[in-house]
Short mmCIF file of C-alpha atoms in Angstrom, two decimals:
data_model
loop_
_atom_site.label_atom_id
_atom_site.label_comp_id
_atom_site.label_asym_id
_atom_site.label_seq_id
_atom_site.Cartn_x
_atom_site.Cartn_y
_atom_site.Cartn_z
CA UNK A 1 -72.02 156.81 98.59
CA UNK A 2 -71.34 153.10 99.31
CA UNK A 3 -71.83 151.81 95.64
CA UNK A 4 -72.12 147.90 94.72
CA UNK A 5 -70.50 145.90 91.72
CA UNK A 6 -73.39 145.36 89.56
CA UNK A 7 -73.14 141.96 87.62
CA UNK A 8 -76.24 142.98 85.64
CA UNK A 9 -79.79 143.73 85.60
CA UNK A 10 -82.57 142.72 83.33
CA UNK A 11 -84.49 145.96 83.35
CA UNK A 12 -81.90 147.91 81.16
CA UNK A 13 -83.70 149.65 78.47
CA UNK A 14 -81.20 148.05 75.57
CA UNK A 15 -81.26 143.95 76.74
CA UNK A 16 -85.22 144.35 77.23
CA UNK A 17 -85.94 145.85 73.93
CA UNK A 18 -83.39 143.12 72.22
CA UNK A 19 -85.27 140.19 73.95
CA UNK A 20 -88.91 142.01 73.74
CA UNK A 21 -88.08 144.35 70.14
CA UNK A 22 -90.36 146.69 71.89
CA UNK A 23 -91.36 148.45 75.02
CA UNK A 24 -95.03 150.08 75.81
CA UNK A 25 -94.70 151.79 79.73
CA UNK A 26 -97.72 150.18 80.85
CA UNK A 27 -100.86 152.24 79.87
CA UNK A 28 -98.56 154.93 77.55
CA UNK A 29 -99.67 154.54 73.81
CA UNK A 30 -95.91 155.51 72.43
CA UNK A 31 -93.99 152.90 71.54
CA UNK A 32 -90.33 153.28 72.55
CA UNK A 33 -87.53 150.96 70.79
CA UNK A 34 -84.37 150.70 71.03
CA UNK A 35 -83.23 153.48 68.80
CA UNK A 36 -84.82 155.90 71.80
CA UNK A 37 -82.09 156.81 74.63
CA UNK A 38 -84.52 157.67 77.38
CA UNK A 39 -87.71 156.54 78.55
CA UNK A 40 -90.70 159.11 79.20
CA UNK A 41 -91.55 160.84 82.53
CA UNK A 42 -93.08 158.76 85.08
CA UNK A 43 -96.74 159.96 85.02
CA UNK A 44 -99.93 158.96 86.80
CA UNK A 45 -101.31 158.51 82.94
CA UNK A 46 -97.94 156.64 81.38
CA UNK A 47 -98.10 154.12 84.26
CA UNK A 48 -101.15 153.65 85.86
CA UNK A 49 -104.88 152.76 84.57
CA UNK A 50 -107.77 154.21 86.59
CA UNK A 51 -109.42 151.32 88.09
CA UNK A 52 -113.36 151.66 87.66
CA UNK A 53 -113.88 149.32 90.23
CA UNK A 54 -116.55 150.69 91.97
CA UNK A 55 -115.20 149.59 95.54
CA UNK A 56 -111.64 150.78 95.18
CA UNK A 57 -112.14 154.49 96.70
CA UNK A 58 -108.55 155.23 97.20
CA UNK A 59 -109.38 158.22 94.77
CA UNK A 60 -110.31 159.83 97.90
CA UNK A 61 -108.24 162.63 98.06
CA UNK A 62 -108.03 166.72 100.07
CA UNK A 63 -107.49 167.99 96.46
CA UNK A 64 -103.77 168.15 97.54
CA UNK A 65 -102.28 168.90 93.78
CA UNK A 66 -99.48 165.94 94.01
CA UNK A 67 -98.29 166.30 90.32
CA UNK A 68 -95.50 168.48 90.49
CA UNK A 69 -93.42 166.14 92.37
CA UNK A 70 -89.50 165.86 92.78
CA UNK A 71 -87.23 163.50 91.28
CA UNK A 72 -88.02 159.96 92.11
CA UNK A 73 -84.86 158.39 91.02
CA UNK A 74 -82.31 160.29 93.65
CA UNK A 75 -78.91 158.17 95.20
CA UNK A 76 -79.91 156.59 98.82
CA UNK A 77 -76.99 158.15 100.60
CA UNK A 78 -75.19 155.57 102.45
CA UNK A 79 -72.09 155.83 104.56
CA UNK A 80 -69.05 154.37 103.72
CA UNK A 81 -69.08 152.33 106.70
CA UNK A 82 -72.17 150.77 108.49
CA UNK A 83 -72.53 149.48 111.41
CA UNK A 84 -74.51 146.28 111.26
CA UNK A 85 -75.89 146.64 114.98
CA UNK A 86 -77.22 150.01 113.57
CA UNK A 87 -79.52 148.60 110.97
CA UNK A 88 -82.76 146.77 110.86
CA UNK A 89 -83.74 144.29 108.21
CA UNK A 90 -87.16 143.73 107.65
CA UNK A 91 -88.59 140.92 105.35
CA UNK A 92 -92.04 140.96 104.06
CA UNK A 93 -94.84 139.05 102.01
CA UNK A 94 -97.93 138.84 100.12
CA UNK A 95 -101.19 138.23 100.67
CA UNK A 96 -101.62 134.64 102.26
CA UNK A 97 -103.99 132.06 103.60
CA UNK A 98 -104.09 128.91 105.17
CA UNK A 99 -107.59 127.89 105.30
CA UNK A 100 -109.22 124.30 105.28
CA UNK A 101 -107.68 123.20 102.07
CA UNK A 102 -104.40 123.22 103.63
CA UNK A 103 -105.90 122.24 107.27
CA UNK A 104 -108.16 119.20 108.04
CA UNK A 105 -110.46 118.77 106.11
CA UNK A 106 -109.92 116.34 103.38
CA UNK A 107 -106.13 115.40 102.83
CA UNK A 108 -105.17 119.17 103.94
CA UNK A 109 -101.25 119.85 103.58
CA UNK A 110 -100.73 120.12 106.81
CA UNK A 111 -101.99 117.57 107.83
CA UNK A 112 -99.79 115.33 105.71
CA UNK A 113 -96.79 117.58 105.63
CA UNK A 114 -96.89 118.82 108.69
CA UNK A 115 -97.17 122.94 110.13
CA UNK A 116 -93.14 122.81 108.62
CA UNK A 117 -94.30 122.10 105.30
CA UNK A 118 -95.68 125.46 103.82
CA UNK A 119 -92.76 128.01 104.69
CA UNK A 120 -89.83 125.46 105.23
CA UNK A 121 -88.04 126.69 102.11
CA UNK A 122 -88.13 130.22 103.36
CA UNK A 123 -88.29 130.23 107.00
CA UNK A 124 -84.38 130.79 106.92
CA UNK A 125 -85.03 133.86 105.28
CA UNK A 126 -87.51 135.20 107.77
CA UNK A 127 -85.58 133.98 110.61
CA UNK A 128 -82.15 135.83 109.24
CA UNK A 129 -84.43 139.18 109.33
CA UNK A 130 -84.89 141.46 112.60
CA UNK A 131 -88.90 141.35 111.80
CA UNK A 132 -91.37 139.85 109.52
CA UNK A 133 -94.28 140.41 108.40
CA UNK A 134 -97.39 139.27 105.69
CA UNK A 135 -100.42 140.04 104.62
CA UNK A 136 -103.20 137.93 106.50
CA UNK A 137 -105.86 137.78 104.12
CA UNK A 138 -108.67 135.71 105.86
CA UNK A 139 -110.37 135.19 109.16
CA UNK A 140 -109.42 132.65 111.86
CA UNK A 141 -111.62 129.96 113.47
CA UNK A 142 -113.46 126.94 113.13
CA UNK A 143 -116.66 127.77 112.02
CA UNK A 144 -119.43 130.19 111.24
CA UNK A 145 -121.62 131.87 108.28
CA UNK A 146 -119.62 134.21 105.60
CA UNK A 147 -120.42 137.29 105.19
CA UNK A 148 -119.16 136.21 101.03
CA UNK A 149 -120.23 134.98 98.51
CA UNK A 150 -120.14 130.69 98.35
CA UNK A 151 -116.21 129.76 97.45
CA UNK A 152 -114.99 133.54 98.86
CA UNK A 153 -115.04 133.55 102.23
CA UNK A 154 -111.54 132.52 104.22
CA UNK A 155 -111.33 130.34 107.02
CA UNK A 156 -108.15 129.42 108.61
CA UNK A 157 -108.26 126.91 111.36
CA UNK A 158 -106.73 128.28 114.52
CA UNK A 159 -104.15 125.37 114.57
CA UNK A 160 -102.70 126.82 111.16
CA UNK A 161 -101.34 129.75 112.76
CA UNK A 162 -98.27 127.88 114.44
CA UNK A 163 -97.34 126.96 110.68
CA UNK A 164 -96.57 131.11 110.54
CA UNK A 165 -95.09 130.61 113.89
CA UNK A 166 -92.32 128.22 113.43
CA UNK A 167 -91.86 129.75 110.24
CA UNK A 168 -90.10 133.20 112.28
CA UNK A 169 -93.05 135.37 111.42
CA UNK A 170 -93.67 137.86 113.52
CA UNK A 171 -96.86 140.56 112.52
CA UNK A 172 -100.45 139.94 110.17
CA UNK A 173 -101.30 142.79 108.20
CA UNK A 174 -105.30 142.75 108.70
CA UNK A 175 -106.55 145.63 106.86
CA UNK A 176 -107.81 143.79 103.45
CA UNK A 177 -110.83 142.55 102.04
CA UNK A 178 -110.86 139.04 104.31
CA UNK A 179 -110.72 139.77 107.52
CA UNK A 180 -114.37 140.58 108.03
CA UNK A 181 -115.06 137.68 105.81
CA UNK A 182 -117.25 135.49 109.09
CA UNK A 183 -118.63 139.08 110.32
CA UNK A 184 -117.67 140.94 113.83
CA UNK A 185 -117.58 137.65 115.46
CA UNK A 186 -115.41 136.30 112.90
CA UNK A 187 -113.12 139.51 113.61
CA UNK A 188 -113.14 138.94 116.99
CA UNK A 189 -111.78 135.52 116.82
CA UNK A 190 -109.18 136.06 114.85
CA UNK A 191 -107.44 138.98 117.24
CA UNK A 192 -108.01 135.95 120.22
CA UNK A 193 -106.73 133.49 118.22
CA UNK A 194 -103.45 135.87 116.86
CA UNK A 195 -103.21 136.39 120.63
CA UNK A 196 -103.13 133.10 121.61
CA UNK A 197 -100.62 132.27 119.08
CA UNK A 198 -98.02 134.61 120.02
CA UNK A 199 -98.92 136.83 116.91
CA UNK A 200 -98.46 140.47 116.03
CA UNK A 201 -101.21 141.91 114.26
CA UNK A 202 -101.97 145.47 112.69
CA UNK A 203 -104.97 147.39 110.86
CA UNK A 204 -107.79 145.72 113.04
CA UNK A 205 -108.75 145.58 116.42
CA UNK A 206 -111.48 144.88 118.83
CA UNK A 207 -112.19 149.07 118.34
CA UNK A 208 -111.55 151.91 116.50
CA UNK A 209 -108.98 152.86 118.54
CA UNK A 210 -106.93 149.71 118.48
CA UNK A 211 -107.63 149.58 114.39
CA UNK A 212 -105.88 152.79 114.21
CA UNK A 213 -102.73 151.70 116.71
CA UNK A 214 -99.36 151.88 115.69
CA UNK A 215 -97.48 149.00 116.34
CA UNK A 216 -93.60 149.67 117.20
CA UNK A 217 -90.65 147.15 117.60
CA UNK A 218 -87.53 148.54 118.53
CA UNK A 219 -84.29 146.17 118.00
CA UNK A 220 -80.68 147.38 116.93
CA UNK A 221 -81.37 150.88 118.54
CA UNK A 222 -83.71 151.50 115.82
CA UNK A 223 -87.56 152.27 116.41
CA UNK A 224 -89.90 150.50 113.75
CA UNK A 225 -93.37 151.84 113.59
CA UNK A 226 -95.84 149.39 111.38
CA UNK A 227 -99.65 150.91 110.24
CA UNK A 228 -102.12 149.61 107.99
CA UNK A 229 -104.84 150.92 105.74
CA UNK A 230 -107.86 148.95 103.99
CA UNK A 231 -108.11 151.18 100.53
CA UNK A 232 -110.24 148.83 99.30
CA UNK A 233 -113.66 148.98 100.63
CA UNK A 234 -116.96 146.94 99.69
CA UNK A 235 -118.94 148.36 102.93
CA UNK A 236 -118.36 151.19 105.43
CA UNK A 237 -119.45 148.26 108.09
CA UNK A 238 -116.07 146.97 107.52
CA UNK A 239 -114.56 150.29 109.86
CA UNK A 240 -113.88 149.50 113.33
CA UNK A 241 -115.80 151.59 115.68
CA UNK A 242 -115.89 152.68 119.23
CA UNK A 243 -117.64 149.46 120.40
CA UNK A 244 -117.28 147.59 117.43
CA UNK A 245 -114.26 145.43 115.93
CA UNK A 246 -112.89 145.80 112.47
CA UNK A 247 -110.33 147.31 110.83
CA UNK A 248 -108.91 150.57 109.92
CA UNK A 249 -110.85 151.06 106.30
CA UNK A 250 -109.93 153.93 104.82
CA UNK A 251 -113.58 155.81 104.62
CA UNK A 252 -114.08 159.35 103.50
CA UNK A 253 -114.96 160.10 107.07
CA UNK A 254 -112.02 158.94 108.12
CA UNK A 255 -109.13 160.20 105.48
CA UNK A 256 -108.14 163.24 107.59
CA UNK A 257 -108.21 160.96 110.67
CA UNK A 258 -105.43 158.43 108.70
CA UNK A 259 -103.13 160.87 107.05
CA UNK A 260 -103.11 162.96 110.83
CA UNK A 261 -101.87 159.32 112.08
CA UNK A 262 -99.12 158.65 109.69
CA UNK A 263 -97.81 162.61 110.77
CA UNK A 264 -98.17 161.44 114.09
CA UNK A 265 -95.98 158.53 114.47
CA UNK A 266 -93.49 159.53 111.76
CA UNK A 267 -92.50 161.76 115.05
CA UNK A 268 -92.48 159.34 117.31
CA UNK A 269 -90.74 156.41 115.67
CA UNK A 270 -87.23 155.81 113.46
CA UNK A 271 -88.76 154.47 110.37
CA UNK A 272 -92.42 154.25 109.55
CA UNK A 273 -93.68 150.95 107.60
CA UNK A 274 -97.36 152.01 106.28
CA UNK A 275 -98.68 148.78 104.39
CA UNK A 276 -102.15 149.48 101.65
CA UNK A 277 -104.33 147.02 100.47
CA UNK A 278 -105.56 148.27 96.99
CA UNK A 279 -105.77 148.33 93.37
CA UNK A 280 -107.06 145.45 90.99
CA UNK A 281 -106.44 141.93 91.33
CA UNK A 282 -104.57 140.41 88.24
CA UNK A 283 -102.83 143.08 86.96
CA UNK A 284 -99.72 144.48 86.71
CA UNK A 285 -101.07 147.64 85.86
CA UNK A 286 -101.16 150.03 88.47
CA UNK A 287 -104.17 152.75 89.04
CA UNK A 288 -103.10 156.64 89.39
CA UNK A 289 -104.91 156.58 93.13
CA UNK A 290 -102.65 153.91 93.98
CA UNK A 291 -99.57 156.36 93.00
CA UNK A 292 -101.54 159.46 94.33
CA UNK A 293 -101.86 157.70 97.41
CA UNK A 294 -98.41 156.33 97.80
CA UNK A 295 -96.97 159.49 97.52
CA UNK A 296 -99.22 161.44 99.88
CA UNK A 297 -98.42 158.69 102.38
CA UNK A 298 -94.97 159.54 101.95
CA UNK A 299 -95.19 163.22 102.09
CA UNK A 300 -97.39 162.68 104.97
CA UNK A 301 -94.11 160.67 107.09
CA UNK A 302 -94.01 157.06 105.51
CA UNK A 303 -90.68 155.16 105.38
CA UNK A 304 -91.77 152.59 103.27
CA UNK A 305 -94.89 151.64 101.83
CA UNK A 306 -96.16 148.30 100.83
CA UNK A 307 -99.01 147.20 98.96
CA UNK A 308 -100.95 144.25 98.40
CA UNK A 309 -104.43 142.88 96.71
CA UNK A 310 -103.85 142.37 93.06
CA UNK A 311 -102.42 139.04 93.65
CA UNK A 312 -99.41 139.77 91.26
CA UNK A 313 -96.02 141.36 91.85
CA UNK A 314 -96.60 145.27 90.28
CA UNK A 315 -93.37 147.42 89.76
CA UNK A 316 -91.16 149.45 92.65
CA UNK A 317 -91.48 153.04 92.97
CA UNK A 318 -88.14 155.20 94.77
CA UNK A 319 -90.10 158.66 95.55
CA UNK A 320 -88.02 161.21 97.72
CA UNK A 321 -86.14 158.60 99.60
CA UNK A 322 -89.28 156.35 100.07
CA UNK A 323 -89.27 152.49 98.30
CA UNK A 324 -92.87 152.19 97.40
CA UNK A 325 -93.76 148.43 96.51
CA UNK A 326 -97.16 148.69 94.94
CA UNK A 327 -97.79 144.80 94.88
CA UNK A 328 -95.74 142.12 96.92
CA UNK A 329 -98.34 139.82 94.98
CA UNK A 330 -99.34 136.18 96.90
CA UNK A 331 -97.19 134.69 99.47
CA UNK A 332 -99.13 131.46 99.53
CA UNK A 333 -102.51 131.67 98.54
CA UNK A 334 -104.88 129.82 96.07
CA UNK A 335 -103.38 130.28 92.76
CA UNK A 336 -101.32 127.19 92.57
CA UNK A 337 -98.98 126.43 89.96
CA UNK A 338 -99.94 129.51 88.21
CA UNK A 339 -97.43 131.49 86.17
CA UNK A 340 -99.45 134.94 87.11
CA UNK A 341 -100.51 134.64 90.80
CA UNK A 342 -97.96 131.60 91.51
CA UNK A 343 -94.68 133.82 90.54
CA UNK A 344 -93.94 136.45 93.35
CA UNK A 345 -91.23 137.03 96.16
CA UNK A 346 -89.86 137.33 99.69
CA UNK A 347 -89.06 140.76 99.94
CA UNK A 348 -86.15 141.82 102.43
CA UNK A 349 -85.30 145.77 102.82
CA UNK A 350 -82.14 147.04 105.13
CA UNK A 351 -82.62 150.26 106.82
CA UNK A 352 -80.85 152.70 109.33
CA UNK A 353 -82.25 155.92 110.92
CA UNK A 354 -81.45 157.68 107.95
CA UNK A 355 -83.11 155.34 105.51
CA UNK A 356 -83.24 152.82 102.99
CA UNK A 357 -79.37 150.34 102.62
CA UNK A 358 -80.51 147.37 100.85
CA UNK A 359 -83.54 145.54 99.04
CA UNK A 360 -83.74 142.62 97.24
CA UNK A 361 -86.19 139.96 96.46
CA UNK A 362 -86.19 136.18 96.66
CA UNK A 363 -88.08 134.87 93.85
CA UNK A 364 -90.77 132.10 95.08
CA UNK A 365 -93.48 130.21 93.47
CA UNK A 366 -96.46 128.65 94.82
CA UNK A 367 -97.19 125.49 94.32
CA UNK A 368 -97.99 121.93 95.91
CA UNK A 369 -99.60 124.00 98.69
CA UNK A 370 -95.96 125.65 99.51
CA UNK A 371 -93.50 128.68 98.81
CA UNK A 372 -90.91 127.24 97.20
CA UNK A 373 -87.67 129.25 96.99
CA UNK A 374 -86.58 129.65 93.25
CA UNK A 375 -82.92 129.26 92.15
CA UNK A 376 -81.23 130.94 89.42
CA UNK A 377 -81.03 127.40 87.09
CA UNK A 378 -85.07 127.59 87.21
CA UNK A 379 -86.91 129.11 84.70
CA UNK A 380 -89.40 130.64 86.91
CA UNK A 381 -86.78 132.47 88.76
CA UNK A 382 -86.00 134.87 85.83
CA UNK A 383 -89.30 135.16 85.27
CA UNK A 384 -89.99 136.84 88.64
CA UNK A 385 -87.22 139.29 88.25
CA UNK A 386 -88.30 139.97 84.89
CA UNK A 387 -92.08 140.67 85.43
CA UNK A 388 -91.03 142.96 88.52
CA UNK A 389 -88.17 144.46 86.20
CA UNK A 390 -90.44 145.41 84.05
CA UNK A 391 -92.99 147.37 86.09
CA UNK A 392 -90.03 148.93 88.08
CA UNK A 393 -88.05 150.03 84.83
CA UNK A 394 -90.47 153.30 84.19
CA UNK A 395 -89.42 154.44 87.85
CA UNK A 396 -85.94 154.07 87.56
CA UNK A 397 -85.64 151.14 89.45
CA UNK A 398 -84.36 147.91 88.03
CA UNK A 399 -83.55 144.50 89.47
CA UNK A 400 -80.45 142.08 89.25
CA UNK A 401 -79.72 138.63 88.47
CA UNK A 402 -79.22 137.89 92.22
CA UNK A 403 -82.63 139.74 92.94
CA UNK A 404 -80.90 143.17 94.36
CA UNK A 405 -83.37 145.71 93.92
CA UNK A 406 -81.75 148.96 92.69
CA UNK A 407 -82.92 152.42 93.32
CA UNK A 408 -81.74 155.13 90.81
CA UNK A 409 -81.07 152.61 88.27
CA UNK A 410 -79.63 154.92 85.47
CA UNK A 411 -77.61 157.03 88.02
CA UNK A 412 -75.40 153.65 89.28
CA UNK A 413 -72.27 151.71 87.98
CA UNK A 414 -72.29 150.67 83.83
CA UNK A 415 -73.53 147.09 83.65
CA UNK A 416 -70.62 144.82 83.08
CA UNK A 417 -72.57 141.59 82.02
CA UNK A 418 -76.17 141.89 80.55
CA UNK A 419 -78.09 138.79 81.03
CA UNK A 420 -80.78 136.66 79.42
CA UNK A 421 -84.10 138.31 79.70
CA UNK A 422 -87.23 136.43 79.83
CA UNK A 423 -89.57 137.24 77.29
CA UNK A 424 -92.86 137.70 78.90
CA UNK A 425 -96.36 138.56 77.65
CA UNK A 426 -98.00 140.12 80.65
CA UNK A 427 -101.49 140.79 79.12
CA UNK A 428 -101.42 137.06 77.46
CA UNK A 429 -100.25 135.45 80.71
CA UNK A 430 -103.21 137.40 82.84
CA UNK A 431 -105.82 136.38 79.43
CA UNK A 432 -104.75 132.63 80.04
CA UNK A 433 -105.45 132.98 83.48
CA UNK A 434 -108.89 134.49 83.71
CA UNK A 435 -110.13 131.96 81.07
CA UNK A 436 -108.59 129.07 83.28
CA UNK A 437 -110.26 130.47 86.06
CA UNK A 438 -113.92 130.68 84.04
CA UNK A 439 -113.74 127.51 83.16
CA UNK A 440 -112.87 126.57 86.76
CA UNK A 441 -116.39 128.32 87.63
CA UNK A 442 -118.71 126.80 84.91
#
């Protein structure tokens, strides 16, 4: 196994108990300091809190019993020598949106920085990739009645779209909450205006059949499949049908349907992305149907899984050979200057036919309408790698001071050179920000 120098990581169990005195594995009521050796079994109850949302119904399930499970924290077999023409690198991001408060109405960004300005800090990044692609979290058009509530429903003006253009990105993940935010119509126009613009898109379509389409790129040799899943559901109206566009919600009626797809192009393709939209916003906390789901996607033929809605970066799972990223958190989105929903990343993962190489993140922040690429002298920048850190650390993943995401953390190289960690106080942080928001809404 190809093994890298590690210069340090800021998950280890010793430097984050010496910076925090104490660690609490998300939901688990033990405490574990730093007199204890190991950490406890990863558990749908020691890391995850149900969600009682009402409209998250990813606890559909086939009563498949998922809890016996293998080890999660196995080496990625790599060969000593890899040829780079024989790997794909894919980059990704969170949920984003560009609508009129960055477009023309009022003194929108773009209109006074330009379609460079939002992604100029990390368009190298996406353009140094083989692919791209982000969550699209609202419709597209110029007008129109919303289907949401006043101050929730997304409009991005068609114009916007050559921002995410010029930026190198390549595919819109449309299976989320927004898409259907301006109704069928609404829907419609934003696959004709993706279209127009050159743009990839996945999870939607003008029909059930194109909703459920599996969209493949093939570069380097290597076959890439990409399909999308809406776990979050407010109305079964949001489902594309046969004459009807939408997007591919994942419905009791149509959980069989799903799972038989992901079995279906796992055959057909080299490595299968499947990206979720689920869980609950402004947490770090994950919910056991988000794990329970992961991992049947997994079992079911998924490569790599990515997840988005909470709006926050939530921790890195490595189960059988799959990287599951339960939260990729905001790309660029309405939480500005915020040190919950403005901290996230660019996410970048290397892959060959036989799996995961590399992953890493590039911490970002949002803020003066941009993603602005952190650097290690920048306090925020630790404070990415911690908050991920320390939702990956109970999965045996941890995360470097350059941003290298490492799988079988514990199983690797000693660390040579602990660094710094960031103390952070998730729950305070996410307190701070809901009564900021309140008071926004009085």
């Amino acid at each position: 196994m190809k093994k890298n120098k590690i210069i340090a990581a800021l998950c280890i169990v010793a430097t984050l108990m010496s910076a925090c005195n104490r660690v609490e594995v998300l939901t688990d009521t033990t405490t574990y300091t730093s007199a204890d050796s190991t950490l406890p079994p990863v558990t749908d109850e020691s890391c995850a809190t149900e969600s009682t949302d009402a409209t998250d119904i990813t606890d559909i399930t086939d009563n498949t019993d998922i809890s016996d499970t293998t080890d999660i924290t196995g080496d990625i077999d790599v060969p000593d020598e890899v040829d780079p023409d024989a790997t794909f690198t894919l980059t990704f991001g969170g949920d984003t949106a560009l609508d009129t408060f960055y477009g023309e109405l009022g003194n929108g960004a773009l209109v006074w920085g330009g379609i460079e300005y939002p992604f100029r800090d990390v368009k190298p990044i996406f353009e140094n990739s083989d692919y791209t692609i982000i969550n699209l979290e609202t419709a597209v058009g110029t007008e129109g009645e919303s289907e949401k509530r006043y101050g929730f429903g997304f409009l991005t003006p068609p114009e916007a779209l050559e921002s995410f253009t010029w930026a190198g990105i390549d595919m819109m993940n449309l299976a989320n909450n927004h898409t259907r935010d301006f109704g069928v119509e609404g829907v419609e126009l934003t696959l004709s205006h993706l279209k127009e613009y050159g743009l990839e898109y996945v999870g939607a379509g003008m029909n059930l059949d194109e909703s459920r389409e599996c969209k493949i790129v093939e570069k380097n040799g290597i076959k890439v499949g990409f399909l999308a899943f809406n776990l979050f559901v407010s109305s079964e109206g949001w489902l594309a049908e046969d004459d009807k566009a939408g997007q591919s919600a994942w419905t009791a009626d149509m959980y069989s349907e799903y799972l038989a797809d992901i079995k279906k192009y796992d055959s057909e393709v080299d490595f299968l992305v499947v990206s979720a939209h689920w869980g609950v916003e402004e947490t770090y906390e994950l919910t056991s149907s988000q794990q329970s789901m992961a991992r049947l996607f997994a079992d079911n033929g998924a490569d790599l899984v990515i997840g988005h809605h909470p709006h926050v970066v939530q921790g890195i799972e490595y189960y059988n050979g799959v990287p599951i990223f339960y939260s990729v958190g905001n790309l660029l989105f309405y939480k500005l200057e915020d040190m919950l929903d403005g901290i996230s990343g660019v996410f970048e993962v290397t892959f060959h036919k036989n799996g995961v190489i590399d992953a890493r993140i590039y911490p970002v922040f949002i803020g003066s309408c941009r993603v602005q690429l952190l650097t290690e002298d920048d306090e925020k920048y630790n404070h990415v790698l911690s908050a991920l850190g320390m939702c990956s650390l109970p999965f045996d993943v941890g995360v470097d001071n350059t941003g290298k995401i490492i799988f079988n953390y514990y199983g690797n190289e000693p660390i040579l050179e602990p660094v710094e960690l960031v103390e952070i106080d998730l729950e305070g942080i996410r307190n701070e920000s809901n009564q900021e928001n309140a008071e926004e809404n009085e």
